[in-house]
Every structure is written in C-alpha cells, then in structure tokens.
Tab-separated table of C-alpha atoms in Angstrom:
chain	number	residue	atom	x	y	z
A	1	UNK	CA	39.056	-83.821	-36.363
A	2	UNK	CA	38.703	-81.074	-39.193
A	3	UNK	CA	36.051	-82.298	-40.339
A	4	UNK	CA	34.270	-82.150	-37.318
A	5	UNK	CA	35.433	-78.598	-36.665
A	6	UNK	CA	34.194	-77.575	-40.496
A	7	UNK	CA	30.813	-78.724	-39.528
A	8	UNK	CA	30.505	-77.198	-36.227
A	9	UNK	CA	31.883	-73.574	-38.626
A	10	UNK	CA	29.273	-74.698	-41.238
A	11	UNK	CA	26.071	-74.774	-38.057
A	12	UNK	CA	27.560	-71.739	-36.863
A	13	UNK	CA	28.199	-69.777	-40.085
A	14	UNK	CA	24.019	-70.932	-40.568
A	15	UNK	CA	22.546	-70.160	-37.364
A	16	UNK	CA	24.556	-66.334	-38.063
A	17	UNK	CA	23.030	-65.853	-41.281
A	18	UNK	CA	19.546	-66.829	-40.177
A	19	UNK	CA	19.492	-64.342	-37.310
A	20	UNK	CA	21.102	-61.838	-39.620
A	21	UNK	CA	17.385	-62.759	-41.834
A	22	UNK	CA	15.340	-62.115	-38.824
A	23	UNK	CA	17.295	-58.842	-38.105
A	24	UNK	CA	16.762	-57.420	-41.068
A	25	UNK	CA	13.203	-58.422	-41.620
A	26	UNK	CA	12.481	-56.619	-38.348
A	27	UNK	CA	14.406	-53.698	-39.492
A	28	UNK	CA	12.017	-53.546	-42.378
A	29	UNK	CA	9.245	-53.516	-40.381
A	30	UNK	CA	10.107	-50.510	-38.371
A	31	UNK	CA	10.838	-48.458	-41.577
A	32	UNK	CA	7.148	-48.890	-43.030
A	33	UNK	CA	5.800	-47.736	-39.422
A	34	UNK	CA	2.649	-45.317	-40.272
A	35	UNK	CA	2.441	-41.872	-39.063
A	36	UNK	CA	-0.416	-39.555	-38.158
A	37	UNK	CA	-1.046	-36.315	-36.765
A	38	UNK	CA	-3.579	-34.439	-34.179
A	39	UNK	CA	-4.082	-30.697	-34.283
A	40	UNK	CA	-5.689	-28.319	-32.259
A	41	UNK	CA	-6.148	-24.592	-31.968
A	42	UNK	CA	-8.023	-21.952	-29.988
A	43	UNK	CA	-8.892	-18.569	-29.869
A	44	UNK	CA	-7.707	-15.642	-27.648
A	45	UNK	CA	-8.595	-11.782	-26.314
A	46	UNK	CA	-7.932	-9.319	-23.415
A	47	UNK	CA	-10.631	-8.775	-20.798
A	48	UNK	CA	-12.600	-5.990	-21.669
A	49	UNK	CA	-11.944	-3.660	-18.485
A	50	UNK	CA	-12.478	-0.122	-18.389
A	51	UNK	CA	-13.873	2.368	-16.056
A	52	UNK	CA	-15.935	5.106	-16.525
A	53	UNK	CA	-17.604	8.261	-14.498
A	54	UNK	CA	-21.327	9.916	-14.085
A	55	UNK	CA	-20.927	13.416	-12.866
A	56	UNK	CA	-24.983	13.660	-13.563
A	57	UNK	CA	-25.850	10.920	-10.604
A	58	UNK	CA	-25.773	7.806	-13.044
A	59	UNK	CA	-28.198	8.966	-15.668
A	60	UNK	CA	-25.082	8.693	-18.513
A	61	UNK	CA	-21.981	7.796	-18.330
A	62	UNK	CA	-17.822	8.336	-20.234
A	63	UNK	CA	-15.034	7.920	-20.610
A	64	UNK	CA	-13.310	11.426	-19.581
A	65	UNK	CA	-9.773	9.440	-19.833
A	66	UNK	CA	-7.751	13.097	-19.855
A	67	UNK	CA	-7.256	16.241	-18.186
A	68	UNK	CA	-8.740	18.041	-21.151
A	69	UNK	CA	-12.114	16.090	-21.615
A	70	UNK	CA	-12.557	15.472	-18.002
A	71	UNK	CA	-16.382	15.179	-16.573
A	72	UNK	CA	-17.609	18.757	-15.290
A	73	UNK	CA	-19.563	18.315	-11.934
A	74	UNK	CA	-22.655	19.931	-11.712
A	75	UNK	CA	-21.891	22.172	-8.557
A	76	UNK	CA	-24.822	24.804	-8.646
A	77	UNK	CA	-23.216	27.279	-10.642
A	78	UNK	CA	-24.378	30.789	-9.405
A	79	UNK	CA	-23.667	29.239	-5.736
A	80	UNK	CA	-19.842	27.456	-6.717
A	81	UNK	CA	-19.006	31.068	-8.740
A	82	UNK	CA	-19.953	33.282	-6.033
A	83	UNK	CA	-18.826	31.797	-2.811
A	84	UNK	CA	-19.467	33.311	0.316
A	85	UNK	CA	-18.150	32.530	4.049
A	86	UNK	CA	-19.003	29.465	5.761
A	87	UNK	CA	-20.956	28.298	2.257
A	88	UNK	CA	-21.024	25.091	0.568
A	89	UNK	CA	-21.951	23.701	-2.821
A	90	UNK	CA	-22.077	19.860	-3.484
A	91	UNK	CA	-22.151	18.029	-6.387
A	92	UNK	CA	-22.289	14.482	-6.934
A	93	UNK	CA	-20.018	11.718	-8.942
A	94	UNK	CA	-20.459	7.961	-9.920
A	95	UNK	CA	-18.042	5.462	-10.523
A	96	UNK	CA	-18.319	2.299	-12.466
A	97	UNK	CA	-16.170	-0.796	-14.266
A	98	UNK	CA	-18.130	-0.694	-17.768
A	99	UNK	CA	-19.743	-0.287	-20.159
A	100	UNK	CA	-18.847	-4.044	-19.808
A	101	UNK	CA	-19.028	-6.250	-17.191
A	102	UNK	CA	-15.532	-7.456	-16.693
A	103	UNK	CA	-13.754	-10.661	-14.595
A	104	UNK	CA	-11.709	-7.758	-12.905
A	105	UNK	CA	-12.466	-5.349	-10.281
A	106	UNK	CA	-11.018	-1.440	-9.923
A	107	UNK	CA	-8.763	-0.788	-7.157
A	108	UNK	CA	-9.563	3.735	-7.244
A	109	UNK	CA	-8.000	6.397	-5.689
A	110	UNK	CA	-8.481	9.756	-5.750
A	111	UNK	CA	-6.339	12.449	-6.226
A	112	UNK	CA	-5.798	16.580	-6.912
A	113	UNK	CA	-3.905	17.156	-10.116
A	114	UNK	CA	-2.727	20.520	-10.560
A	115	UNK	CA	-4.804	22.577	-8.604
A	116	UNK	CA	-2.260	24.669	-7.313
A	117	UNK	CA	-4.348	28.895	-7.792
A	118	UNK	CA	-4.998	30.702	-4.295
A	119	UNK	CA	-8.391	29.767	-4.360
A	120	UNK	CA	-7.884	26.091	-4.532
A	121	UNK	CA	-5.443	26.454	-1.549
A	122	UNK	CA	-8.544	28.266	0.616
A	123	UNK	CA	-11.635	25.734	-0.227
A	124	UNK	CA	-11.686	22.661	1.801
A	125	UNK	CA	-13.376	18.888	0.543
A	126	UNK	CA	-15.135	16.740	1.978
A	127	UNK	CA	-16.078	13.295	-0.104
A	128	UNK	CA	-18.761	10.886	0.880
A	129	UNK	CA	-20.281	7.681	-0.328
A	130	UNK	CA	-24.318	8.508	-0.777
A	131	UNK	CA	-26.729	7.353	-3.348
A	132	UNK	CA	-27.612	11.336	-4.040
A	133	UNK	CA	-25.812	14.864	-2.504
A	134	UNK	CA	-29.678	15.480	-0.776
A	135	UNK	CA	-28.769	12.318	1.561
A	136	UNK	CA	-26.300	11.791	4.565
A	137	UNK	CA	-23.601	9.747	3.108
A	138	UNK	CA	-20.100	8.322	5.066
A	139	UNK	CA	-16.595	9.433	4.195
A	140	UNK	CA	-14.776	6.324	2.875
A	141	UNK	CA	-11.701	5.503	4.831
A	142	UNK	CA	-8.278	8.043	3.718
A	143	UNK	CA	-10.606	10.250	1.522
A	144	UNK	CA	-10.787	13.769	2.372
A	145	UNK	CA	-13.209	14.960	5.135
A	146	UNK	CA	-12.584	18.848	4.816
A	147	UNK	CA	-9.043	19.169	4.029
A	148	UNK	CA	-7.245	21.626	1.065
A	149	UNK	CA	-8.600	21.056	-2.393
A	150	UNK	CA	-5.228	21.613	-3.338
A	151	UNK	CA	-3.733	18.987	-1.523
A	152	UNK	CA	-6.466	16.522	-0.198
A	153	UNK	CA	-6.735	13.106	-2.086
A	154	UNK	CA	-7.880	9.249	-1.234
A	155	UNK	CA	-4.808	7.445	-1.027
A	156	UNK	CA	-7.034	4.607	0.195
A	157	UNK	CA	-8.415	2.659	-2.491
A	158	UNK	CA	-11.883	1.811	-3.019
A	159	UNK	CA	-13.023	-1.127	-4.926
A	160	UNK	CA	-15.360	-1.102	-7.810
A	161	UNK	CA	-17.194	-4.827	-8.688
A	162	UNK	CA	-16.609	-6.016	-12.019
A	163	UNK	CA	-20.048	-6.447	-13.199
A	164	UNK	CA	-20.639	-2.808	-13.542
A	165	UNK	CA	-22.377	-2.213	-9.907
A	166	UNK	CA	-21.669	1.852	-9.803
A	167	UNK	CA	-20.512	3.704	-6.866
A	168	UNK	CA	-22.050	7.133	-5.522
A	169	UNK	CA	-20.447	9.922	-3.839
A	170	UNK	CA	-21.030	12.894	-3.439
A	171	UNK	CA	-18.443	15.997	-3.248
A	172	UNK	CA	-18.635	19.210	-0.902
A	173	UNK	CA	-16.702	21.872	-1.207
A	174	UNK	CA	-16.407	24.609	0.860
A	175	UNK	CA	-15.012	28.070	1.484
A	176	UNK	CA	-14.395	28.661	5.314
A	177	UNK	CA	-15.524	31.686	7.306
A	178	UNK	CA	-11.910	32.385	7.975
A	179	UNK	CA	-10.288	32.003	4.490
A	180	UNK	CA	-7.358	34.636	3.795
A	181	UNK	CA	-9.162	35.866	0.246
A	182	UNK	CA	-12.280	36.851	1.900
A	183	UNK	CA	-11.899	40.300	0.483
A	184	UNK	CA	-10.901	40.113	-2.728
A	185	UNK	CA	-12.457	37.929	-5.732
A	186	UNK	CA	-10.907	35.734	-7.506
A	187	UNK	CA	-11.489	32.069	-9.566
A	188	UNK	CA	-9.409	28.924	-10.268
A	189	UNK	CA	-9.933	25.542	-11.605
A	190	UNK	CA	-9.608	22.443	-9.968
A	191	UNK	CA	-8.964	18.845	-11.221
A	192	UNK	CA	-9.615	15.616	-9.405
A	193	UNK	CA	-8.428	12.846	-11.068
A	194	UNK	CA	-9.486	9.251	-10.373
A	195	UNK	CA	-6.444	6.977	-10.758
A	196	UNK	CA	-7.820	3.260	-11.228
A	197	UNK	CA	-6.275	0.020	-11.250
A	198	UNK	CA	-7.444	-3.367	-12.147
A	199	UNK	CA	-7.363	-5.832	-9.200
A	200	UNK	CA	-8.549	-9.689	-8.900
A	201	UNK	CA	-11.794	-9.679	-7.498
C-alpha cells in the first residue's frame, strides 16, 4: 500500500513541477513584451476679432479704442460751432469687425459717456442707418430718434458680420427752437462711445 501511495506522490509531485515549467516560461514571455509609442501635437491661437470705426464714410478706418484718441466726426464745423434755433448738422459714422475677417460677429451698442455741460443737456440726437448723411436712412430699433445728447444711447444692440461687411449711420444733432441757452453762448464736448461685444454668428 505505500508503495502505491509513493507513486501516486511521485505523478503528482511531476505533473506540479511541469506546470510550475509552463508557468514560468509564460511569465517570461510577458516580461520581454515590446513597447512603442505614438505622438502627436498641434498648434493653437485666438480669433483675431476686433472692431474698428470710419468717421470719414468708410474711406479709412481705426482703432480709436479710448476716450482720448476717439474718432472726431466731421460735423460741418462753422455750422456744429455756431448753432442756431431749429438747426441741424449731421455727420456720418461706420462700423466694422476688422481689419480681419473674423469667425465672430459684434453685438454694439451705443452709448453717451460723460457728456454731462449745459449744452449737451439742450441738443437732441437722432441716429440712422444710411449708406451717406445726403440719404434718408431708418433709426435702428432702441437708438435715439431726437432725445438728450446727454442721456440718449442704443441699448439695443446691433450686429456687425464677421467678415468685415461695415455698417453706415449717420448722426444728427440738433439744437431745438425752444432750448433754455438760446441767449447766451456757450460750447461743450460730447463723447459717444460704442461698447462692442463679440457674439456667435
């Protein structure tokens, strides 16, 4: 009977040891796996957006980013510096996403910064969308259609195209038979400042 049983061990104690062989030449396969690697890269940038004004009908264009180098309009100056009742002076201002074309439109609105003298509290404005000042144009929707310089702005927006399409108005101001300084003289400046934000087209 023992020897029996010592046999059976000795098949046992062999079929262990050759599965421990297999194991560990599979083991050594897996360690002398190969390895590679794939790389890849790529390039990046901000969209070049920017908007600019014409104050001379489109013939050249800037920046005019601040209150200090903003874009003079070209109001006939003996007429805009000597004002008299019932009179108007126009002048005319373009609008434009450039000088490159971007993916993004401009979302613009228009407002009075600072204009806060006497005289800017008597003229009224009236803004309209026209190709030229010597051609009936349409006020756009919210911008002013003869209320105070001083306090009338486009809280509407209007949208500027991307691909550098400009935009024409053309501003009126005007000093009302009835204004309060009829009788005396007197000047002030007054800002407009167009306050633009990018927008998906």
């Amino acid at each position: 009977m023992s020897l029996t049983v010592t046999k059976r061990n000795r098949r046992k104690i062999r079929a262990i040891l050759a599965a421990g062989l297999v194991l560990g030449v599979g083991a050594a396969v897996t360690l002398a796996a190969w390895s590679d690697s794939v790389w890849g890269q790529s390039e990046f940038a901000t969209d070049k957006w920017n908007v600019q004004g014409s104050f001379n009908g489109g013939t050249s264009w800037g920046e005019f980013a601040t209150g200090p180098t903003a874009g003079t309009f070209t109001f006939p100056l003996a007429d805009a510096t000597s004002l008299t009742p019932g009179e108007s002076v126009k002048a005319p201002v373009s609008l434009r996403v450039g000088p490159a074309a971007s993916a993004l439109n401009a979302s613009v609105t228009l407002a009075p910064s600072g204009n806060t003298s006497a005289l800017a509290g008597e003229l009224e404005l009236t803004v309209t969308e026209a190709a030229s000042c010597s051609v009936a144009g349409t006020t756009p929707s919210g911008w002013p259609a003869g209320g105070s310089v001083a306090t009338a702005g486009g809280s509407t927006p209007i949208i500027l195209n991307g691909d550098m399409t400009p935009r024409h108005f053309c501003f009126t101001v005007t000093l009302p038979a009835d204004a309060a300084l009829l009788n005396t003289s007197t000047t002030g400046q007054v800002l407009w400042e167009f306050q633009a934000t990018s927008v998906e087209p």
